[in-house]
Coordinates of C-alpha atoms in Angstrom, one line a residue:
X963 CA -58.2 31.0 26.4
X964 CA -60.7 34.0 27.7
X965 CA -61.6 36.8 26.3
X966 CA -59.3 38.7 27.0
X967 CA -62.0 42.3 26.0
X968 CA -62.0 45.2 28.9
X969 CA -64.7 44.6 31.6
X970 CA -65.5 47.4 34.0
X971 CA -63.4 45.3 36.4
X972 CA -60.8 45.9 33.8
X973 CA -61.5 49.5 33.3
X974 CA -61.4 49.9 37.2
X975 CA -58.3 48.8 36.9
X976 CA -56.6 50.9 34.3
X977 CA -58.0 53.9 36.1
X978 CA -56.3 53.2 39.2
X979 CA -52.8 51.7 38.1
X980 CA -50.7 54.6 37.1
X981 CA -51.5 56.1 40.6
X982 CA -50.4 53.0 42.5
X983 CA -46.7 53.7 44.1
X984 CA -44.7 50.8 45.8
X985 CA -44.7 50.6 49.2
X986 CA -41.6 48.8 50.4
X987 CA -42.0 47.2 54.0
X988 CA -39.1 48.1 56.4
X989 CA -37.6 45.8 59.2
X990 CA -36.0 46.8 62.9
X991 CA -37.0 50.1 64.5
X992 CA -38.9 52.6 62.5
X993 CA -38.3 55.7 64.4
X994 CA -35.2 57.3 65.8
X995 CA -36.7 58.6 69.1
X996 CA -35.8 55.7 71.6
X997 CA -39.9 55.0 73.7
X998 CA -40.8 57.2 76.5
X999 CA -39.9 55.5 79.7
X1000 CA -37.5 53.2 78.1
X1001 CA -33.5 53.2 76.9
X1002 CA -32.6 51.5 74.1
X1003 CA -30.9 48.5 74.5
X1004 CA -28.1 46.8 71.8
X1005 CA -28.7 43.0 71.7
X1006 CA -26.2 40.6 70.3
X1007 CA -27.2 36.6 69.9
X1008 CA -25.0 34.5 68.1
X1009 CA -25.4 30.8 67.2
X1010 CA -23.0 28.5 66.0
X1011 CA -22.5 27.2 62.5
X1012 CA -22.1 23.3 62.3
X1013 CA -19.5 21.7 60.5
X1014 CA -17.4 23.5 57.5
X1015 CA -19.3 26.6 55.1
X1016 CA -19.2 23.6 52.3
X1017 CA -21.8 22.0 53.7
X1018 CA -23.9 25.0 54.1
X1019 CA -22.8 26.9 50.1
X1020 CA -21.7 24.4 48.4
X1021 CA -24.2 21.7 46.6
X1022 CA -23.4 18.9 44.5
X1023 CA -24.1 18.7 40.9
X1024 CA -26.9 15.6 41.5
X1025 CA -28.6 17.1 43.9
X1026 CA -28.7 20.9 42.9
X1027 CA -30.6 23.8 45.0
X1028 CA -34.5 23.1 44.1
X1029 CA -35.0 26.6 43.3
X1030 CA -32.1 26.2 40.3
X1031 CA -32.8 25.9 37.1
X1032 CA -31.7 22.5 36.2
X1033 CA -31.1 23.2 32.6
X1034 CA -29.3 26.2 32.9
X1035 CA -27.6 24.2 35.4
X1036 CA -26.0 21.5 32.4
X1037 CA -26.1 24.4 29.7
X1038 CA -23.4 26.3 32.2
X1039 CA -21.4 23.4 32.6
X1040 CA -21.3 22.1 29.6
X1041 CA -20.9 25.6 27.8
X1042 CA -23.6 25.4 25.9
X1043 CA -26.3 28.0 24.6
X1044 CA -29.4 28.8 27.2
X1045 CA -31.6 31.9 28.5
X1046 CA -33.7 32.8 31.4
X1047 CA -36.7 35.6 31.0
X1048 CA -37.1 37.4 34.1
X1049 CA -35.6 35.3 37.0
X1050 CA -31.8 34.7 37.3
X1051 CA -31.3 31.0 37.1
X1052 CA -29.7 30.1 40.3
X1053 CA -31.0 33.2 42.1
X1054 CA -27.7 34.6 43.0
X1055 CA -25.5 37.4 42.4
X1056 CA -22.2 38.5 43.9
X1057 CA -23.3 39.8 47.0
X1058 CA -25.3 36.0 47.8
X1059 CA -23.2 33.3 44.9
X1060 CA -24.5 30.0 44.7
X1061 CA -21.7 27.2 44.1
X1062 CA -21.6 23.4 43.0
X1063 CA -19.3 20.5 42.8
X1064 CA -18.7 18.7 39.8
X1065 CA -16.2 16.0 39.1
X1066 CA -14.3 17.7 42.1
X1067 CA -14.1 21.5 40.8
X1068 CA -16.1 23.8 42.3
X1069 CA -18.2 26.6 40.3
X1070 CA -19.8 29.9 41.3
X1071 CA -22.8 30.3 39.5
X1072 CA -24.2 33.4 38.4
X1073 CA -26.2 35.0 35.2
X1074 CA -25.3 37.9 32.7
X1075 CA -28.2 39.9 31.4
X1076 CA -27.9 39.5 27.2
X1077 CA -31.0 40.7 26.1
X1078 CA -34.7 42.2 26.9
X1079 CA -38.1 41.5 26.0
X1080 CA -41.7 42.9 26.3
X1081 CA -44.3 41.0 28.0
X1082 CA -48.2 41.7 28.5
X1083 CA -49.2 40.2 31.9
X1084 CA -52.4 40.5 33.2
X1085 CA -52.4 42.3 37.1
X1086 CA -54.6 41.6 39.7
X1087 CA -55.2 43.9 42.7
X1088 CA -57.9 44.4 44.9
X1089 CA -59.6 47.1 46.8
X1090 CA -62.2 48.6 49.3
X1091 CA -65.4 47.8 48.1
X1092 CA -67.2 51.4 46.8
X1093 CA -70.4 49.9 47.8
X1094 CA -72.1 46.7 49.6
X1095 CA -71.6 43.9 47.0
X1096 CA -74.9 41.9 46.4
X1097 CA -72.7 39.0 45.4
X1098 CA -69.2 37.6 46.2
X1099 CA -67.2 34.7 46.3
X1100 CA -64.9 32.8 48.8
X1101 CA -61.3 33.5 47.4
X1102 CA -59.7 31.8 50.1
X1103 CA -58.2 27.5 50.1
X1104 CA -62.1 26.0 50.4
X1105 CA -63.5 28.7 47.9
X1106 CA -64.4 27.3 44.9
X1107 CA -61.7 29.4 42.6
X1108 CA -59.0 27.3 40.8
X1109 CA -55.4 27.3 43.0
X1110 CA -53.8 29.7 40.6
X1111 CA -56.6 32.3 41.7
X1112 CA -56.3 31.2 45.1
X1113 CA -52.6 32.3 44.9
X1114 CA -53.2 35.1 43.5
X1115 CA -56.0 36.7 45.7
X1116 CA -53.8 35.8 48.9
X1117 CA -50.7 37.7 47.4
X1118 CA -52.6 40.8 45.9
X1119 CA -54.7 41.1 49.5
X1120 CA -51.4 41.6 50.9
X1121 CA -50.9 44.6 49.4
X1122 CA -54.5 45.9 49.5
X1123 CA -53.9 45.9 53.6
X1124 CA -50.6 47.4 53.4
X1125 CA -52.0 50.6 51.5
X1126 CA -52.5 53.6 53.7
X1127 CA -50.5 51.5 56.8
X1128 CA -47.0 51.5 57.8
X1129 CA -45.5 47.8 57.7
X1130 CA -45.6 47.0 53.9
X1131 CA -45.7 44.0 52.2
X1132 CA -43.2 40.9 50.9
X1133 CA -41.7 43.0 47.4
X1134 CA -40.9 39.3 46.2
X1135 CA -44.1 38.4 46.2
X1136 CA -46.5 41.5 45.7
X1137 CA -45.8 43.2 42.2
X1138 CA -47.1 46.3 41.1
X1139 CA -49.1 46.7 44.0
X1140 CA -51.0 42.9 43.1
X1141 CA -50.4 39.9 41.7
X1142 CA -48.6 39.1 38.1
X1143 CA -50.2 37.0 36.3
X1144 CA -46.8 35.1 34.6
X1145 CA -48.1 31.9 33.9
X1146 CA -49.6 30.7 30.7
X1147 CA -51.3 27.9 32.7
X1148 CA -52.4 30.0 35.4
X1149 CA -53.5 32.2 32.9
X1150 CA -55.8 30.2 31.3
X1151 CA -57.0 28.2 34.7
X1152 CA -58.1 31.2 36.2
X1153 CA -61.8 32.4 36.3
X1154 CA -60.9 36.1 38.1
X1155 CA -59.3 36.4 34.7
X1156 CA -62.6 35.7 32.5
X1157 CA -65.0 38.5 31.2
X1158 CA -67.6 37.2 33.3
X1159 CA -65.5 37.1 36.5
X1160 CA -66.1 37.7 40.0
X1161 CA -66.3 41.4 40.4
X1162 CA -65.6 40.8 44.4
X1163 CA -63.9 38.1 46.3
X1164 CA -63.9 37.6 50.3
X1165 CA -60.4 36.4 51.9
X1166 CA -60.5 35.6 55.4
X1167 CA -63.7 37.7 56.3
X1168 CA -62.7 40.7 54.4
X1169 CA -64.8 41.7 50.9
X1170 CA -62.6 43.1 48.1
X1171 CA -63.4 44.2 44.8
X1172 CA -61.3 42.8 41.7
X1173 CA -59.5 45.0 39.7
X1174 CA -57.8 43.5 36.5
X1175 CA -55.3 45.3 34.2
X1176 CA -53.0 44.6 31.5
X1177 CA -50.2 45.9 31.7
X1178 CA -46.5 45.5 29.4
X1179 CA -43.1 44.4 31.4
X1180 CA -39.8 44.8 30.3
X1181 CA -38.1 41.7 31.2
X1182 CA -34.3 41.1 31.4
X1183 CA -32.8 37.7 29.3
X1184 CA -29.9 36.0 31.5
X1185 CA -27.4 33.7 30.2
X1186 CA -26.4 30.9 32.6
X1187 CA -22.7 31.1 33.9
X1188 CA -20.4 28.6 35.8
X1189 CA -16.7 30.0 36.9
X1190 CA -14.5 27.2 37.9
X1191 CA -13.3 28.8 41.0
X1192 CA -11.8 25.8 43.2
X1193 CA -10.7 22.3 42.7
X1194 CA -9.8 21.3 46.0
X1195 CA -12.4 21.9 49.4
X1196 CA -9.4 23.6 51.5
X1197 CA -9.0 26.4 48.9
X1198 CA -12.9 26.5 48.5
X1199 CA -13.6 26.9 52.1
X1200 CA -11.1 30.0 52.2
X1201 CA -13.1 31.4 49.0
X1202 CA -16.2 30.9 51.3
X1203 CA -14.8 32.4 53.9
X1204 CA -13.8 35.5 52.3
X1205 CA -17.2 35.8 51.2
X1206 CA -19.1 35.0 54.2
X1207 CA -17.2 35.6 56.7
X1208 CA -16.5 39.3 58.6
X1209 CA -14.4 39.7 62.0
X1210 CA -11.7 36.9 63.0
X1211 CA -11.8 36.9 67.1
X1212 CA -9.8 34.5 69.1
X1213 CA -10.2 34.2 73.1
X1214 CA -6.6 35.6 73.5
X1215 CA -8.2 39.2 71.7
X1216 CA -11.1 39.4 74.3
X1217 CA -11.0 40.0 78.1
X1218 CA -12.0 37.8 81.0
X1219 CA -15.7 39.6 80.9
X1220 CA -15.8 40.1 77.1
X1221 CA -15.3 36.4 76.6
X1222 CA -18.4 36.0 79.4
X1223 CA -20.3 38.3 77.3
X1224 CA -19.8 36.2 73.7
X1225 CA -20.7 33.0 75.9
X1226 CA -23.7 34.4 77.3
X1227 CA -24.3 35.5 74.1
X1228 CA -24.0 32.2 72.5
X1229 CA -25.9 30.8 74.9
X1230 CA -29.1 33.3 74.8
X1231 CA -28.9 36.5 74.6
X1232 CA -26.6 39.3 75.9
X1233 CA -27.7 43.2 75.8
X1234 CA -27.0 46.8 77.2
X1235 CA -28.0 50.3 77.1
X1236 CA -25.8 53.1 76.0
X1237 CA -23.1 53.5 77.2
X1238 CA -22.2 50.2 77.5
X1239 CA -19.3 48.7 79.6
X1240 CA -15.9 48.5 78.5
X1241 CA -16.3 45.0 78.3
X1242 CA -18.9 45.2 75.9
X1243 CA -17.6 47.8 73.8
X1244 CA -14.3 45.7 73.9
X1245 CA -15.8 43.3 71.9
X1246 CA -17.9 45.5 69.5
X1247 CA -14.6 46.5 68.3
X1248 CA -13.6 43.0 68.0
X1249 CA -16.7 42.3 65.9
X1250 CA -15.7 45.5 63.5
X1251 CA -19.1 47.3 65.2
X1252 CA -17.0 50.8 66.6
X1253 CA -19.8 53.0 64.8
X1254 CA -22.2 51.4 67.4
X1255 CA -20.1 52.5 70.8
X1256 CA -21.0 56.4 70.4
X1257 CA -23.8 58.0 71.7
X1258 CA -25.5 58.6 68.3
X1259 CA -25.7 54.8 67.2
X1260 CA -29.2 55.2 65.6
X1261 CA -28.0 57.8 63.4
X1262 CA -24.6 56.9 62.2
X1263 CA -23.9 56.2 58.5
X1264 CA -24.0 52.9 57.8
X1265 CA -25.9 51.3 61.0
X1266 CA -28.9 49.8 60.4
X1267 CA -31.1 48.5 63.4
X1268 CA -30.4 44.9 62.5
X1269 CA -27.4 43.5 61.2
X1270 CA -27.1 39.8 60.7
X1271 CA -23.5 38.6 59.7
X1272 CA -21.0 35.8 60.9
X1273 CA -18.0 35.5 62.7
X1274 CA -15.4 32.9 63.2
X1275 CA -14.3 33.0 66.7
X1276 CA -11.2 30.3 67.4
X1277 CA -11.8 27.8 65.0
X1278 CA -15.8 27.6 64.9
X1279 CA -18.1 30.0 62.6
X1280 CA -21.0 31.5 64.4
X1281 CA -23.5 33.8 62.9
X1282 CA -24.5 36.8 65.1
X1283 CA -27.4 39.0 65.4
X1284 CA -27.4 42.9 66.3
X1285 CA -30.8 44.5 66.9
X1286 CA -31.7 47.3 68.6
X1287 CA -34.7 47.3 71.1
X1288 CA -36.7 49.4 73.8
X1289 CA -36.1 48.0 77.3
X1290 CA -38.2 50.0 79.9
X1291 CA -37.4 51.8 82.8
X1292 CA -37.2 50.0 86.4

């Protein structure tokens, strides 16, 4: 194990974390005010889902999800007593439920919070060199640094870009503006970690000083849960289909030229500017979209500039795309 004694890397660190905010990135259009010289355009694309929403939800209890936790997995079915620290076990919650099959019932899965404990992790982040370093090392896959650092360094430079910028950085990944050091094993392989550590580290032709805290986490304690919800696949489609699944639109709801439009839709893309044909806002009501057929679209409660949801439309599910975009003047 290192010493695990405050370096000036260390102290750099402490300095600088309280002051660290989060900086979320953001998807679709970032500003309200459609491009000079262009109109904004609504694009649908939809693509069609294959075979029933079993196949897709739905996994059988041999061969499980490979993010699952496998023992909290059997301890769920089996009723017995088992925790997770930090991560939910099957990554799911009632707004995305994972299910599974076993001996022909089918379970939602999902995770209560019972209890919480305190952890010290170390945090790595890295910065703007003050100064020309006289020394540093490759952090990148043919550095010499162990794969844990390697990791880490490619995850906390993520955030060291995104500071100042707009565009942000994967939240998943990038934790307290750096990398989490969670791992016993990674922990103890990792040399960015050690008192006598590289104080800078170069990733992809960029020079970055190291910066190492550590800092306490409180960290929820999930028990494992499986709800018997089905126990025949008819009644667990519908379930998934109530879940899943938004507007119901059949060819005998839709026009001549709003059918044209879901078609050419399906088949690539369809889009128009504001105000759209009656065609087209024909079948944004049939999709459930009305708060995108007024002239105000961008700032309606509720809208977002993508949405990404399915449909079934006769007898087949697709999933659909809305996006707004800038389409410029001819």
């Amino acid at each position: 194990m290192h010493d695990s004694s405050l370096s000036r890397r260390h102290v750099l660190a402490s300095g600088l974390a309280a002051g660290l905010s989060v900086l979320a990135g953001c998807g679709g259009v970032g500003n309200d005010t459609a491009t000079e010289g262009a109109d904004t355009a609504l694009r649908l694309s939809l693509a069609q889902v294959d075979g029933p929403l079993r196949e897709r939800y739905v996994h059988e209890r041999e061969e499980p999800d490979d993010n699952w936790d496998v023992q909290a997995l059997d301890a769920a079915l089996n009723d017995e007593s088992y925790t997770t620290q930090l991560r939910k076990p099957f990554f799911a919650d009632p707004d995305d439920p994972a299910y599974v099959v076993h001996e022909g019932t089918y379970y939602q899965l999902g995770s209560v919070i019972v209890d919480e404990v305190t952890e010290t992790h170390p945090v790595l982040r890295l910065f703007e060199p003050a100064e020309d370093p006289e020394r540093t090392i490759d952090g990148g896959e043919d550095g010499p640094l162990p794969e844990a650092d390697q990791r880490a360094i490619q995850i906390a430079q993520m955030a060291a870009r995104a500071r100042g910028n707009a565009g942000g950085y994967p939240v998943g990944l990038v934790q307290r503006g750096g990398y989490v050091y969670r791992s016993e094993t990674a922990r103890n392989d990792s040399e960015l970690l050690a008192e006598d550590g590289p104080d800078y580290v170069t990733y992809r032709d960029t020079t970055y000083e190291v910066a190492v805290s550590r800092e306490q986490f409180h960290e929820p304690v999930y028990r494992p849960t499986a709800e018997p919800v089905a126990d025949d696949p008819e009644r667990m489609e519908a379930i998934l289909t109530a879940t899943f699944v938004g507007a119901r639109v059949s060819q005998t709801d839709l026009s001549t030229e709003a059918q044209r439009i879901l078609a050419e839709a399906s088949a690539d893309e369809y889009s128009e500017t504001h105000p759209f044909s009656d065609a087209y806002a024909e079948l944004l009501r049939a999709l459930d979209k009305r708060a995108y057929i007024d002239g105000n679209i961008r700032k309606d409660a509720g809208v977002r500039s993508t949405q990404d949801e399915m449909i079934r439309y006769e007898d087949v599910y697709y999933e659909y795309i809305l996006r707004f975009s800038t389409e410029p003047e001819t």
